[in-house]
mmCIF file of C-alpha atoms in Angstrom:
data_model
loop_
_atom_site.group_PDB
_atom_site.id
_atom_site.type_symbol
_atom_site.label_atom_id
_atom_site.label_comp_id
_atom_site.label_asym_id
_atom_site.label_seq_id
_atom_site.Cartn_x
_atom_site.Cartn_y
_atom_site.Cartn_z
ATOM 1 C CA GLY A 1495 5.628 -74.483 63.141
ATOM 2 C CA GLN A 1496 2.882 -72.019 63.793
ATOM 3 C CA SER A 1497 -0.545 -72.205 65.278
ATOM 4 C CA LEU A 1498 -3.532 -69.877 66.219
ATOM 5 C CA GLU A 1499 -6.144 -70.825 68.764
ATOM 6 C CA GLN A 1500 -9.434 -69.199 69.060
ATOM 7 C CA PRO A 1501 -12.741 -70.448 70.856
ATOM 8 C CA SER A 1502 -14.980 -72.468 68.588
ATOM 9 C CA GLU A 1503 -18.139 -70.888 69.682
ATOM 10 C CA VAL A 1504 -19.341 -67.958 71.707
ATOM 11 C CA THR A 1505 -22.783 -66.933 72.731
ATOM 12 C CA ALA A 1506 -24.010 -63.443 73.756
ATOM 13 C CA VAL A 1507 -27.131 -61.426 73.901
ATOM 14 C CA GLU A 1508 -28.121 -58.432 71.907
ATOM 15 C CA GLY A 1509 -26.684 -55.158 73.230
ATOM 16 C CA ALA A 1510 -24.018 -56.878 75.252
ATOM 17 C CA ILE A 1511 -20.317 -56.741 74.734
ATOM 18 C CA VAL A 1512 -18.280 -59.975 73.482
ATOM 19 C CA GLN A 1513 -14.574 -60.630 73.282
ATOM 20 C CA ILE A 1514 -13.129 -63.209 70.931
ATOM 21 C CA ASN A 1515 -9.620 -64.261 72.020
ATOM 22 C CA CYS A 1516 -6.705 -65.427 69.696
ATOM 23 C CA THR A 1517 -3.429 -66.841 70.836
ATOM 24 C CA TYR A 1518 -0.773 -67.500 68.365
ATOM 25 C CA GLN A 1519 2.610 -69.318 68.002
ATOM 26 C CA THR A 1520 4.527 -68.297 65.175
ATOM 27 C CA SER A 1521 8.070 -67.259 64.276
ATOM 28 C CA GLY A 1522 8.586 -64.033 62.600
ATOM 29 C CA PHE A 1523 5.197 -62.571 63.624
ATOM 30 C CA TYR A 1524 4.254 -59.333 61.976
ATOM 31 C CA GLY A 1525 0.594 -58.406 62.474
ATOM 32 C CA LEU A 1526 -2.685 -59.741 63.484
ATOM 33 C CA SER A 1527 -5.863 -59.449 61.287
ATOM 34 C CA TRP A 1528 -9.570 -60.060 61.884
ATOM 35 C CA TYR A 1529 -12.130 -61.191 59.251
ATOM 36 C CA GLN A 1530 -15.890 -61.678 59.674
ATOM 37 C CA GLN A 1531 -17.765 -64.449 57.608
ATOM 38 C CA HIS A 1532 -21.569 -64.692 57.466
ATOM 39 C CA ASP A 1533 -23.227 -68.060 56.560
ATOM 40 C CA GLY A 1534 -20.279 -69.287 54.478
ATOM 41 C CA GLY A 1535 -20.024 -66.278 52.319
ATOM 42 C CA ALA A 1536 -17.232 -64.000 51.419
ATOM 43 C CA PRO A 1537 -15.055 -63.177 54.290
ATOM 44 C CA THR A 1538 -14.725 -59.462 54.856
ATOM 45 C CA PHE A 1539 -11.740 -57.588 56.534
ATOM 46 C CA LEU A 1540 -12.567 -56.102 59.953
ATOM 47 C CA SER A 1541 -9.321 -54.965 61.510
ATOM 48 C CA TYR A 1542 -5.406 -55.142 61.676
ATOM 49 C CA ASN A 1543 -2.883 -54.694 64.510
ATOM 50 C CA ALA A 1544 0.868 -54.489 64.110
ATOM 51 C CA LEU A 1545 1.716 -52.675 67.070
ATOM 52 C CA ASP A 1546 0.557 -53.110 70.683
ATOM 53 C CA GLY A 1547 -2.736 -51.675 71.867
ATOM 54 C CA LEU A 1548 -6.104 -51.108 70.757
ATOM 55 C CA GLU A 1549 -7.426 -50.294 67.343
ATOM 56 C CA GLU A 1550 -11.049 -48.940 67.408
ATOM 57 C CA THR A 1551 -13.467 -48.967 64.327
ATOM 58 C CA GLY A 1552 -17.100 -48.167 65.231
ATOM 59 C CA ARG A 1553 -18.504 -50.963 67.456
ATOM 60 C CA PHE A 1554 -15.567 -53.268 66.851
ATOM 61 C CA SER A 1555 -12.195 -52.861 68.581
ATOM 62 C CA SER A 1556 -9.035 -55.129 68.124
ATOM 63 C CA PHE A 1557 -6.167 -55.484 70.512
ATOM 64 C CA LEU A 1558 -2.826 -56.875 70.236
ATOM 65 C CA SER A 1559 -0.039 -57.844 72.810
ATOM 66 C CA ARG A 1560 3.027 -58.913 71.148
ATOM 67 C CA SER A 1561 4.819 -59.958 74.408
ATOM 68 C CA ASP A 1562 1.909 -62.290 75.121
ATOM 69 C CA SER A 1563 1.302 -63.519 71.607
ATOM 70 C CA TYR A 1564 -2.340 -62.727 72.113
ATOM 71 C CA GLY A 1565 -5.081 -60.629 70.694
ATOM 72 C CA TYR A 1566 -8.625 -60.134 70.781
ATOM 73 C CA LEU A 1567 -11.690 -58.728 68.920
ATOM 74 C CA LEU A 1568 -14.059 -56.749 70.995
ATOM 75 C CA LEU A 1569 -17.557 -56.190 69.655
ATOM 76 C CA GLN A 1570 -20.025 -53.700 71.457
ATOM 77 C CA GLU A 1571 -23.463 -52.995 71.326
ATOM 78 C CA LEU A 1572 -24.086 -56.392 69.679
ATOM 79 C CA GLN A 1573 -26.804 -56.652 67.060
ATOM 80 C CA MET A 1574 -28.387 -59.810 65.580
ATOM 81 C CA LYS A 1575 -26.467 -59.149 62.323
ATOM 82 C CA ASP A 1576 -23.063 -59.773 64.015
ATOM 83 C CA SER A 1577 -23.855 -63.340 64.186
ATOM 84 C CA ALA A 1578 -21.124 -64.850 62.058
ATOM 85 C CA SER A 1579 -17.827 -66.517 62.068
ATOM 86 C CA TYR A 1580 -14.799 -64.513 63.008
ATOM 87 C CA PHE A 1581 -11.349 -65.402 62.096
ATOM 88 C CA CYS A 1582 -8.066 -64.197 63.341
ATOM 89 C CA ALA A 1583 -5.083 -64.352 60.936
ATOM 90 C CA VAL A 1584 -1.348 -63.745 61.251
ATOM 91 C CA SER A 1585 1.055 -62.294 58.878
ATOM 92 C CA ARG A 1586 4.858 -62.692 59.109
ATOM 93 C CA TYR A 1587 8.059 -60.965 58.208
ATOM 94 C CA ASN A 1588 9.412 -61.803 54.673
ATOM 95 C CA GLN A 1589 6.161 -63.749 54.024
ATOM 96 C CA GLY A 1590 4.508 -61.012 52.050
ATOM 97 C CA GLY A 1591 1.134 -62.365 50.620
ATOM 98 C CA LYS A 1592 0.732 -65.133 53.275
ATOM 99 C CA LEU A 1593 -1.960 -65.015 55.884
ATOM 100 C CA ILE A 1594 -2.514 -68.044 58.194
ATOM 101 C CA PHE A 1595 -5.862 -68.129 59.491
ATOM 102 C CA GLY A 1596 -7.304 -69.669 62.602
ATOM 103 C CA GLN A 1597 -10.145 -72.060 62.610
ATOM 104 C CA GLY A 1598 -12.767 -69.432 63.426
ATOM 105 C CA THR A 1599 -15.105 -68.506 66.304
ATOM 106 C CA GLU A 1600 -18.890 -68.883 65.611
ATOM 107 C CA LEU A 1601 -20.589 -66.107 67.384
ATOM 108 C CA SER A 1602 -24.397 -66.419 68.120
ATOM 109 C CA VAL A 1603 -26.269 -63.380 69.259
ATOM 110 C CA LYS A 1604 -29.573 -64.149 71.015
ATOM 111 C CA PRO A 1605 -32.442 -61.708 71.499
ATOM 112 C CA ASN B 957 -17.223 -51.843 40.593
ATOM 113 C CA ALA B 958 -17.731 -55.739 40.733
ATOM 114 C CA GLY B 959 -14.852 -56.193 43.138
ATOM 115 C CA VAL B 960 -13.838 -59.741 43.145
ATOM 116 C CA THR B 961 -15.866 -62.413 41.072
ATOM 117 C CA GLN B 962 -15.492 -66.147 40.695
ATOM 118 C CA THR B 963 -16.742 -68.509 38.004
ATOM 119 C CA PRO B 964 -18.455 -70.875 38.381
ATOM 120 C CA LYS B 965 -20.570 -70.567 41.659
ATOM 121 C CA PHE B 966 -21.090 -74.290 42.053
ATOM 122 C CA ARG B 967 -19.692 -77.513 40.240
ATOM 123 C CA VAL B 968 -20.006 -81.375 40.604
ATOM 124 C CA LEU B 969 -17.144 -83.488 39.208
ATOM 125 C CA LYS B 970 -16.310 -86.972 38.964
ATOM 126 C CA THR B 971 -13.041 -88.321 40.201
ATOM 127 C CA GLY B 972 -10.261 -87.856 37.739
ATOM 128 C CA GLN B 973 -11.915 -84.954 35.984
ATOM 129 C CA SER B 974 -10.258 -81.671 35.275
ATOM 130 C CA MET B 975 -11.412 -78.146 35.671
ATOM 131 C CA THR B 976 -10.488 -74.431 36.006
ATOM 132 C CA LEU B 977 -11.734 -72.033 38.368
ATOM 133 C CA LEU B 978 -11.656 -68.372 37.249
ATOM 134 C CA CYS B 979 -11.218 -65.362 39.447
ATOM 135 C CA ALA B 980 -11.325 -61.818 38.354
ATOM 136 C CA GLN B 981 -10.741 -58.470 39.932
ATOM 137 C CA ASP B 982 -11.254 -54.894 38.877
ATOM 138 C CA MET B 983 -9.506 -53.093 41.654
ATOM 139 C CA ASN B 984 -6.079 -53.153 40.011
ATOM 140 C CA HIS B 985 -4.497 -55.190 42.721
ATOM 141 C CA GLU B 986 -1.118 -56.509 42.591
ATOM 142 C CA TYR B 987 -1.765 -59.580 44.786
ATOM 143 C CA MET B 988 -4.164 -62.527 44.317
ATOM 144 C CA TYR B 989 -4.860 -65.625 46.236
ATOM 145 C CA TRP B 990 -6.663 -68.915 46.231
ATOM 146 C CA TYR B 991 -7.922 -70.360 49.550
ATOM 147 C CA ARG B 992 -10.016 -73.479 50.193
ATOM 148 C CA GLN B 993 -12.242 -73.741 53.226
ATOM 149 C CA ASP B 994 -13.537 -77.146 54.724
ATOM 150 C CA PRO B 995 -16.412 -77.454 57.231
ATOM 151 C CA GLY B 996 -15.411 -76.062 60.699
ATOM 152 C CA MET B 997 -12.065 -74.809 59.337
ATOM 153 C CA GLY B 998 -10.379 -71.826 58.560
ATOM 154 C CA LEU B 999 -9.137 -70.655 55.386
ATOM 155 C CA ARG B 1000 -6.047 -72.504 54.043
ATOM 156 C CA LEU B 1001 -3.869 -70.784 51.396
ATOM 157 C CA ILE B 1002 -3.451 -72.875 48.036
ATOM 158 C CA HIS B 1003 -1.467 -70.579 45.900
ATOM 159 C CA TYR B 1004 -0.953 -66.997 45.480
ATOM 160 C CA SER B 1005 0.631 -64.479 43.164
ATOM 161 C CA VAL B 1006 2.608 -61.278 43.815
ATOM 162 C CA GLY B 1007 2.220 -59.849 40.280
ATOM 163 C CA GLU B 1008 1.351 -60.786 36.578
ATOM 164 C CA GLY B 1009 3.266 -63.725 35.516
ATOM 165 C CA THR B 1010 4.280 -64.827 38.970
ATOM 166 C CA THR B 1011 2.976 -67.515 41.385
ATOM 167 C CA ALA B 1012 3.966 -69.052 44.605
ATOM 168 C CA LYS B 1013 2.859 -71.908 46.869
ATOM 169 C CA GLY B 1014 0.711 -71.669 49.802
ATOM 170 C CA GLU B 1015 -0.028 -74.092 52.511
ATOM 171 C CA VAL B 1016 -1.867 -76.830 50.451
ATOM 172 C CA PRO B 1017 -0.637 -76.517 47.012
ATOM 173 C CA ASP B 1018 -0.755 -80.243 45.949
ATOM 174 C CA GLY B 1019 -3.161 -81.131 43.457
ATOM 175 C CA TYR B 1020 -3.463 -77.661 42.242
ATOM 176 C CA ASN B 1021 -1.971 -75.279 39.555
ATOM 177 C CA VAL B 1022 -2.408 -71.862 38.921
ATOM 178 C CA SER B 1023 -1.780 -69.182 36.173
ATOM 179 C CA ARG B 1024 -1.764 -65.463 36.386
ATOM 180 C CA LEU B 1025 -1.288 -64.341 32.745
ATOM 181 C CA LYS B 1026 -3.243 -61.011 33.243
ATOM 182 C CA LYS B 1027 -3.052 -58.751 36.364
ATOM 183 C CA GLN B 1028 -6.809 -58.978 36.796
ATOM 184 C CA ASN B 1029 -7.229 -62.800 36.432
ATOM 185 C CA PHE B 1030 -6.004 -65.567 38.450
ATOM 186 C CA LEU B 1031 -6.968 -69.251 37.378
ATOM 187 C CA LEU B 1032 -6.991 -72.201 39.623
ATOM 188 C CA GLY B 1033 -6.761 -75.628 37.956
ATOM 189 C CA LEU B 1034 -7.572 -79.115 39.080
ATOM 190 C CA GLU B 1035 -5.884 -81.563 36.641
ATOM 191 C CA SER B 1036 -7.346 -84.806 38.079
ATOM 192 C CA ALA B 1037 -10.002 -84.248 40.710
ATOM 193 C CA ALA B 1038 -10.129 -86.313 43.864
ATOM 194 C CA PRO B 1039 -12.829 -86.394 46.597
ATOM 195 C CA SER B 1040 -10.435 -84.735 49.118
ATOM 196 C CA GLN B 1041 -10.695 -81.623 46.990
ATOM 197 C CA THR B 1042 -14.418 -81.248 47.721
ATOM 198 C CA SER B 1043 -14.440 -77.869 49.321
ATOM 199 C CA VAL B 1044 -15.388 -74.141 49.004
ATOM 200 C CA TYR B 1045 -12.935 -72.203 47.112
ATOM 201 C CA PHE B 1046 -12.364 -68.591 47.589
ATOM 202 C CA CYS B 1047 -10.312 -65.990 45.716
ATOM 203 C CA ALA B 1048 -9.226 -62.833 47.178
ATOM 204 C CA SER B 1049 -6.863 -59.840 45.904
ATOM 205 C CA SER B 1050 -5.081 -56.930 47.801
ATOM 206 C CA TYR B 1051 -2.626 -54.085 47.258
ATOM 207 C CA SER B 1052 0.896 -54.799 47.964
ATOM 208 C CA LEU B 1053 2.300 -51.600 49.339
ATOM 209 C CA ARG B 1054 1.728 -50.425 53.038
ATOM 210 C CA THR B 1055 -0.358 -47.142 53.404
ATOM 211 C CA SER B 1056 1.633 -46.223 56.423
ATOM 212 C CA GLY B 1057 4.667 -47.429 58.663
ATOM 213 C CA ARG B 1058 2.607 -50.235 60.452
ATOM 214 C CA GLY B 1059 -0.539 -50.074 58.445
ATOM 215 C CA SER B 1060 -1.894 -53.042 56.711
ATOM 216 C CA SER B 1061 -1.542 -53.633 52.998
ATOM 217 C CA TRP B 1062 -2.009 -57.244 51.774
ATOM 218 C CA GLU B 1063 -3.368 -58.110 55.003
ATOM 219 C CA THR B 1064 -6.587 -56.303 53.767
ATOM 220 C CA GLN B 1065 -7.759 -58.955 51.310
ATOM 221 C CA TYR B 1066 -11.027 -58.558 49.417
ATOM 222 C CA PHE B 1067 -12.682 -61.828 48.918
ATOM 223 C CA GLY B 1068 -14.968 -63.441 45.940
ATOM 224 C CA PRO B 1069 -18.214 -65.202 46.845
ATOM 225 C CA GLY B 1070 -16.740 -68.596 46.564
ATOM 226 C CA THR B 1071 -17.077 -71.629 44.314
ATOM 227 C CA ARG B 1072 -18.600 -74.857 45.910
ATOM 228 C CA LEU B 1073 -17.090 -77.853 44.437
ATOM 229 C CA LEU B 1074 -18.194 -81.316 44.858
ATOM 230 C CA VAL B 1075 -16.048 -84.224 43.658
ATOM 231 C CA LEU B 1076 -17.905 -87.546 43.514
#
């Protein structure tokens, strides 16, 4: 089988740094993606890691450790507009087109 | 460009009724997907298509059918709606080829605004 685990809720203050973790168990793991969703609207793609290490995109960074089956999304200089749900998703070898999503982490940014 | 659009935005059905959800994309993407999202849950793949005329089952395909007669459109059908199908349905599309060795391709999916379906 396969599973992804991420915290259900995270709270942080404006201007701070927050890390959202994702651990996965899946055979044939290929890559880890991150998506953001505001208020039940359309999810939007944030980041993708297929290799170990850190990928940086502006205030957002994503990290992957394949040996630990673990990744995280790092949000810096938090803004109120970052309040949203964040989903990690895994892709697998020979499963082109199939993303398996985690249940999501709801991030609340407080003033 | 409109991106990914979905029709209708909201619908109420009675148990046993049928309906079709329409998804259209204008990005010339090869792959298209239908997901459902239930409260407090992630997105679960219903069916997907890797090209015109082809479809494949996802995680939760039972009770749904799909068709992809044109590259830009992907239809999701409910033949006999059940209350368990009350959900928010998202369509998405993506390219198929990787831009570089380990870069993303179909992992970068573009989502529509969703259709909220209530089955009574």
